Amino acid sequence: MSHNQKSFWTPGNVLTAFILAGGLVLTFLRFYKGIGAVTNLDDNNPWGVWIGFDLLCGVALAAGGYVTSASCYLFGLKHYHSAVRPAITTAFLGYFFVVVALMYDLGHPWRLPYPLVYSQGTTSLLFEVGLCVATYVTVLFVEWSPAALEWLGFRKIRNFVIKLTLPLTILGVVLSTMHQSSLGALFVIAPGKLHPLWYSSFLPVFFFISSMVAGASMVIFEGTLAHKGLHDKMDETHLKEADGVAFGMAKAASFILMGYFFIKLFDITMDNDWAYLATGYGAWFLVEMFGFVALPSFLYALGVREKNLKLVRIASVFGVLGIVINRFNVSMIAFNWQLPAAERYFPSWMEVGISIFVVTLIVTTYRFIATKMPVLYEHPEYKDAH
Amino acid sequence: MHRRKFLSLLGGAGLASAMGATKVRAAGNHTFNGYPDAMGVLHDSTRCIGCRKCEQACAEVNNLPKPSAAYDDLSVLDTKRRTDAKTYTVVNKYNTAGLENPIFRKQQCNHCQEPACASACFVKAFTKNPDGSVTYNGDLCVGCRYCMVACPFGVPTFEYDDPLDPLVQKCTMCHPRIQEGKLPGCVEKCPKEALTFGKREDLLAIARDRIRKYPDRYENHIYGEKEAGGTNWLYLSPVPHTELGMPVVGKTSAPELTSGALGAVPMVVGIWPVLLAGAYGISKRKEKIAAEEKAEAVREAIEKTQASADGAMKTALDKAAKDKAAAVDREVKKAVAEAQKEFDEKLAAMQAPAEDDSDAGESPEEEA
């Protein structure tokens, strides 16, 4: 990264190095002394921030991959083409590091392939999640590989992989539908533990629909960040199409959020959970519904109508935060709601540290790839991808 | 992976549950009412005196480490405890309003007829045995702890402090001892017959009998008869079971709760590719039609331009022809006029000498 004579030790890189070094120390502690030594998990709270953030949020926020590639290749929105590669790249990295993060949480991480190859627990929703994520991470790797192959100059393989685009895109949507929804379905088995305002037999549907919002919001949000840090890596097409992509995604997200708001409303009605709205959890539920579903929906719509890119970007921050809040609610905040306060879970700083470490790994790897490989621009020798 | 095998694997997640292919009798349209000869234990809290002998027996038969407080130290009953990886059963004391004496309630795995842990486990580490017990195979366990999330009673525990081989631990209903024809450790040791071991059906009959005979002594509810699809441990209590810290658990079993979500899997695998390929086809067709329309428009435009160009050319040609004709006409006229003029000149020239003579004759006269 020191290619333009600047010092390698920019403030950003110093911070990155500091986090990575700290992460390595925590990693050593985790694998040397056990899960109990670094987490606040216990017998009542088996899943904490490593599942709630690293897995549930990680997978949802990596949904930009299937949302963008489906829009471009399946629904024929060709002007999203320059957004596909960055989205596929972030999705691949997102999923890959979800698996990496999962290693910290599993008691026997080296047995992770067991459900696939050794003993299939087909009655488990987690089996579906595992199978889909394992397959999808492979699909994303293949979808992403042309960027690396063009960089390396492997023309023949690259041309072969490009031919697979359509089936891979369809497979990607099928797999995403299944595992995004299954992550919600994981909690369907625990009606007694999840607060009624969040518990629903439609949790799989809620998770799938909100994953589309997560994907669209992340494309806008990541685009904003990339324009700050990697503007010089973008080619003319990318820069020309970027605003259109943001507005298109914003429009879609606005509609989907509105639909999501209403199906959540129907669910409260069907289960007759109205009385809970008057409680503390109810107030928090209303914050989620109005502050992080209705508000971003409105801001997106306004931003699109006024052609106001800044507003759209602000809305995307609310969209992303909304997904994080929702996944935290289902997996931690509204989970075990009947336990006394003393038995509730709050993450230890070391758990949060590992999560920050993993996010930093993703950002660092993305920066490396986007600097070296044709992600934000088209490789001059390969212009046929359209 | 071969595509068909992959699809069948995906589909298998849903189908297997519907067909009950595994140890867990999962839902779909089927309900599993438990193994017919399954055993169980009835805990009658009106008889329990909180002596902790069951805890001690449990630790002994399962080779569990001794707790910090000795088993005859009953002061531990004053604080609420739960089971953990080194303790498969605990007795808690409850002081309820309206009763002089405290009530004691024993906690351990309830050995569900359709266990949530077994249903949730993605490596089939849990087994529901025909003797009624639910056992666990640590050699398969990945340590994901979804069983702990799934269990409605909060039973499975985890060895969080073991970095190398952390396992889930819980009561096994002394499955190995039952196989040998022995009683579970806790039942054998109970001095007050608060615990009764037997066939689940018989235990239900005994429990109903006690309620019928002593309606004043018992709450009319056998906890575990219907909870979570039925459990092999059953409980009698003089007060509502929730007052003894028993969670409110619906009648629905875990496989029934998740069958809908699992059943949707084959549908997604079947329908989505068709719909998406359709969407692709539509967008391609739209593109093709758009391209055709564009080509047509271009052709029309060219034709129109051609036609108007032809028209202009024709007018120009006509005009040119007219001009040419006019020019020829003019030239002819000019030529004729010139010829006429020449002729006239020549004619004049021919007449001129005569006139000159007459003129000459007159001139000298004038000169003269």
Short mmCIF file of N, CA, C and O in Angstrom, two decimals, chain B residues 216-255:
data_model
loop_
_atom_site.label_atom_id
_atom_site.label_comp_id
_atom_site.label_asym_id
_atom_site.label_seq_id
_atom_site.Cartn_x
_atom_site.Cartn_y
_atom_site.Cartn_z
N ASP B 216 -57.55 -31.84 47.85
CA ASP B 216 -57.15 -30.66 48.61
C ASP B 216 -55.63 -30.50 48.62
O ASP B 216 -55.10 -29.42 48.83
N ARG B 217 -54.95 -31.64 48.44
CA ARG B 217 -53.50 -31.61 48.59
C ARG B 217 -52.79 -31.23 47.29
O ARG B 217 -51.67 -30.76 47.31
N TYR B 218 -53.47 -31.49 46.15
CA TYR B 218 -52.78 -31.31 44.87
C TYR B 218 -53.47 -30.29 43.98
O TYR B 218 -54.69 -30.18 43.95
N GLU B 219 -52.66 -29.59 43.26
CA GLU B 219 -53.13 -28.79 42.13
C GLU B 219 -53.53 -29.78 41.04
O GLU B 219 -52.83 -30.76 40.79
N ASN B 220 -54.68 -29.53 40.37
CA ASN B 220 -55.15 -30.50 39.36
C ASN B 220 -54.43 -30.29 38.02
O ASN B 220 -55.04 -29.91 37.03
N HIS B 221 -53.14 -30.57 38.03
CA HIS B 221 -52.35 -30.40 36.82
C HIS B 221 -51.10 -31.25 36.95
O HIS B 221 -50.32 -31.08 37.87
N ILE B 222 -50.95 -32.22 36.06
CA ILE B 222 -49.72 -33.00 36.04
C ILE B 222 -48.78 -32.33 35.07
O ILE B 222 -48.96 -32.41 33.85
N TYR B 223 -47.79 -31.65 35.63
CA TYR B 223 -46.83 -30.93 34.77
C TYR B 223 -45.98 -31.96 34.03
O TYR B 223 -45.38 -32.84 34.65
N GLY B 224 -45.97 -31.85 32.71
CA GLY B 224 -45.21 -32.81 31.91
C GLY B 224 -46.11 -33.75 31.13
O GLY B 224 -45.65 -34.42 30.21
N GLU B 225 -47.40 -33.77 31.48
CA GLU B 225 -48.30 -34.64 30.71
C GLU B 225 -48.43 -34.11 29.28
O GLU B 225 -48.38 -34.87 28.31
N LYS B 226 -48.61 -32.78 29.18
CA LYS B 226 -48.80 -32.19 27.86
C LYS B 226 -47.67 -31.24 27.47
O LYS B 226 -47.47 -30.96 26.28
N GLU B 227 -46.95 -30.72 28.44
CA GLU B 227 -45.95 -29.69 28.17
C GLU B 227 -44.96 -30.12 27.10
O GLU B 227 -44.41 -31.22 27.17
N ALA B 228 -44.74 -29.24 26.14
CA ALA B 228 -43.77 -29.49 25.06
C ALA B 228 -44.01 -30.83 24.36
O ALA B 228 -43.07 -31.50 23.96
N GLY B 229 -45.28 -31.21 24.25
CA GLY B 229 -45.60 -32.48 23.60
C GLY B 229 -45.50 -33.66 24.55
O GLY B 229 -45.61 -34.81 24.13
N GLY B 230 -45.32 -33.40 25.85
CA GLY B 230 -45.23 -34.46 26.84
C GLY B 230 -43.80 -34.77 27.22
O GLY B 230 -42.92 -34.81 26.36
N THR B 231 -43.56 -34.95 28.53
CA THR B 231 -42.22 -35.30 28.99
C THR B 231 -42.28 -36.59 29.79
O THR B 231 -43.36 -36.98 30.26
N ASN B 232 -41.14 -37.25 29.93
CA ASN B 232 -41.13 -38.50 30.67
C ASN B 232 -40.93 -38.29 32.17
O ASN B 232 -41.09 -39.22 32.95
N TRP B 233 -40.56 -37.11 32.58
CA TRP B 233 -40.61 -36.75 33.98
C TRP B 233 -41.93 -36.03 34.20
O TRP B 233 -42.32 -35.18 33.38
N LEU B 234 -42.61 -36.37 35.28
CA LEU B 234 -43.91 -35.77 35.56
C LEU B 234 -43.88 -35.19 36.97
O LEU B 234 -43.13 -35.66 37.83
N TYR B 235 -44.69 -34.16 37.20
CA TYR B 235 -44.63 -33.46 38.48
C TYR B 235 -46.02 -33.25 39.07
O TYR B 235 -46.95 -32.88 38.37
N LEU B 236 -46.09 -33.46 40.38
CA LEU B 236 -47.29 -33.11 41.13
C LEU B 236 -46.91 -32.03 42.13
O LEU B 236 -45.81 -32.04 42.69
N SER B 237 -47.84 -31.09 42.35
CA SER B 237 -47.52 -29.98 43.25
C SER B 237 -48.79 -29.52 43.95
O SER B 237 -49.88 -29.61 43.40
N PRO B 238 -48.63 -29.02 45.18
CA PRO B 238 -49.81 -28.49 45.89
C PRO B 238 -50.21 -27.10 45.40
O PRO B 238 -51.31 -26.64 45.69
N VAL B 239 -49.30 -26.42 44.71
CA VAL B 239 -49.58 -25.06 44.22
C VAL B 239 -49.35 -25.05 42.70
O VAL B 239 -48.75 -25.99 42.17
N PRO B 240 -49.84 -24.01 42.02
CA PRO B 240 -49.56 -23.95 40.58
C PRO B 240 -48.06 -24.12 40.31
O PRO B 240 -47.24 -23.54 41.02
N HIS B 241 -47.74 -24.93 39.32
CA HIS B 241 -46.34 -25.29 39.07
C HIS B 241 -45.46 -24.07 38.79
O HIS B 241 -44.27 -24.10 39.07
N THR B 242 -46.08 -23.02 38.24
CA THR B 242 -45.28 -21.82 37.95
C THR B 242 -44.74 -21.20 39.22
O THR B 242 -43.69 -20.55 39.21
N GLU B 243 -45.43 -21.42 40.35
CA GLU B 243 -44.94 -20.87 41.61
C GLU B 243 -43.69 -21.59 42.08
O GLU B 243 -42.98 -21.13 42.97
N LEU B 244 -43.43 -22.76 41.50
CA LEU B 244 -42.21 -23.49 41.83
C LEU B 244 -41.16 -23.29 40.73
O LEU B 244 -40.29 -24.13 40.51
N GLY B 245 -41.29 -22.18 40.03
CA GLY B 245 -40.28 -21.85 39.03
C GLY B 245 -40.34 -22.68 37.77
O GLY B 245 -39.39 -22.70 36.98
N MET B 246 -41.46 -23.39 37.59
CA MET B 246 -41.58 -24.17 36.34
C MET B 246 -41.98 -23.21 35.22
O MET B 246 -42.93 -22.45 35.38
N PRO B 247 -41.28 -23.26 34.10
CA PRO B 247 -41.64 -22.33 33.01
C PRO B 247 -42.99 -22.67 32.39
O PRO B 247 -43.40 -23.84 32.39
N VAL B 248 -43.67 -21.64 31.92
CA VAL B 248 -44.92 -21.87 31.19
C VAL B 248 -44.54 -22.37 29.80
O VAL B 248 -43.92 -21.66 29.03
N VAL B 249 -44.87 -23.61 29.50
CA VAL B 249 -44.49 -24.21 28.24
C VAL B 249 -45.76 -24.70 27.54
O VAL B 249 -46.57 -25.40 28.14
N GLY B 250 -45.93 -24.33 26.30
CA GLY B 250 -47.11 -24.74 25.54
C GLY B 250 -47.12 -26.23 25.26
O GLY B 250 -46.17 -26.94 25.57
N LYS B 251 -48.23 -26.71 24.67
CA LYS B 251 -48.36 -28.14 24.40
C LYS B 251 -47.61 -28.56 23.15
O LYS B 251 -47.38 -29.74 22.94
N THR B 252 -47.26 -27.56 22.32
CA THR B 252 -46.65 -27.90 21.04
C THR B 252 -45.24 -28.43 21.23
O THR B 252 -44.44 -27.85 21.96
N SER B 253 -44.94 -29.52 20.54
CA SER B 253 -43.58 -30.06 20.63
C SER B 253 -42.66 -29.29 19.68
O SER B 253 -43.13 -28.65 18.73
N ALA B 254 -41.37 -29.39 19.92
CA ALA B 254 -40.38 -28.66 19.11
C ALA B 254 -40.48 -28.99 17.62
O ALA B 254 -40.50 -28.08 16.79
N PRO B 255 -40.58 -30.29 17.26
CA PRO B 255 -40.66 -30.58 15.82
C PRO B 255 -41.90 -29.97 15.17
O PRO B 255 -41.86 -29.58 14.01
#
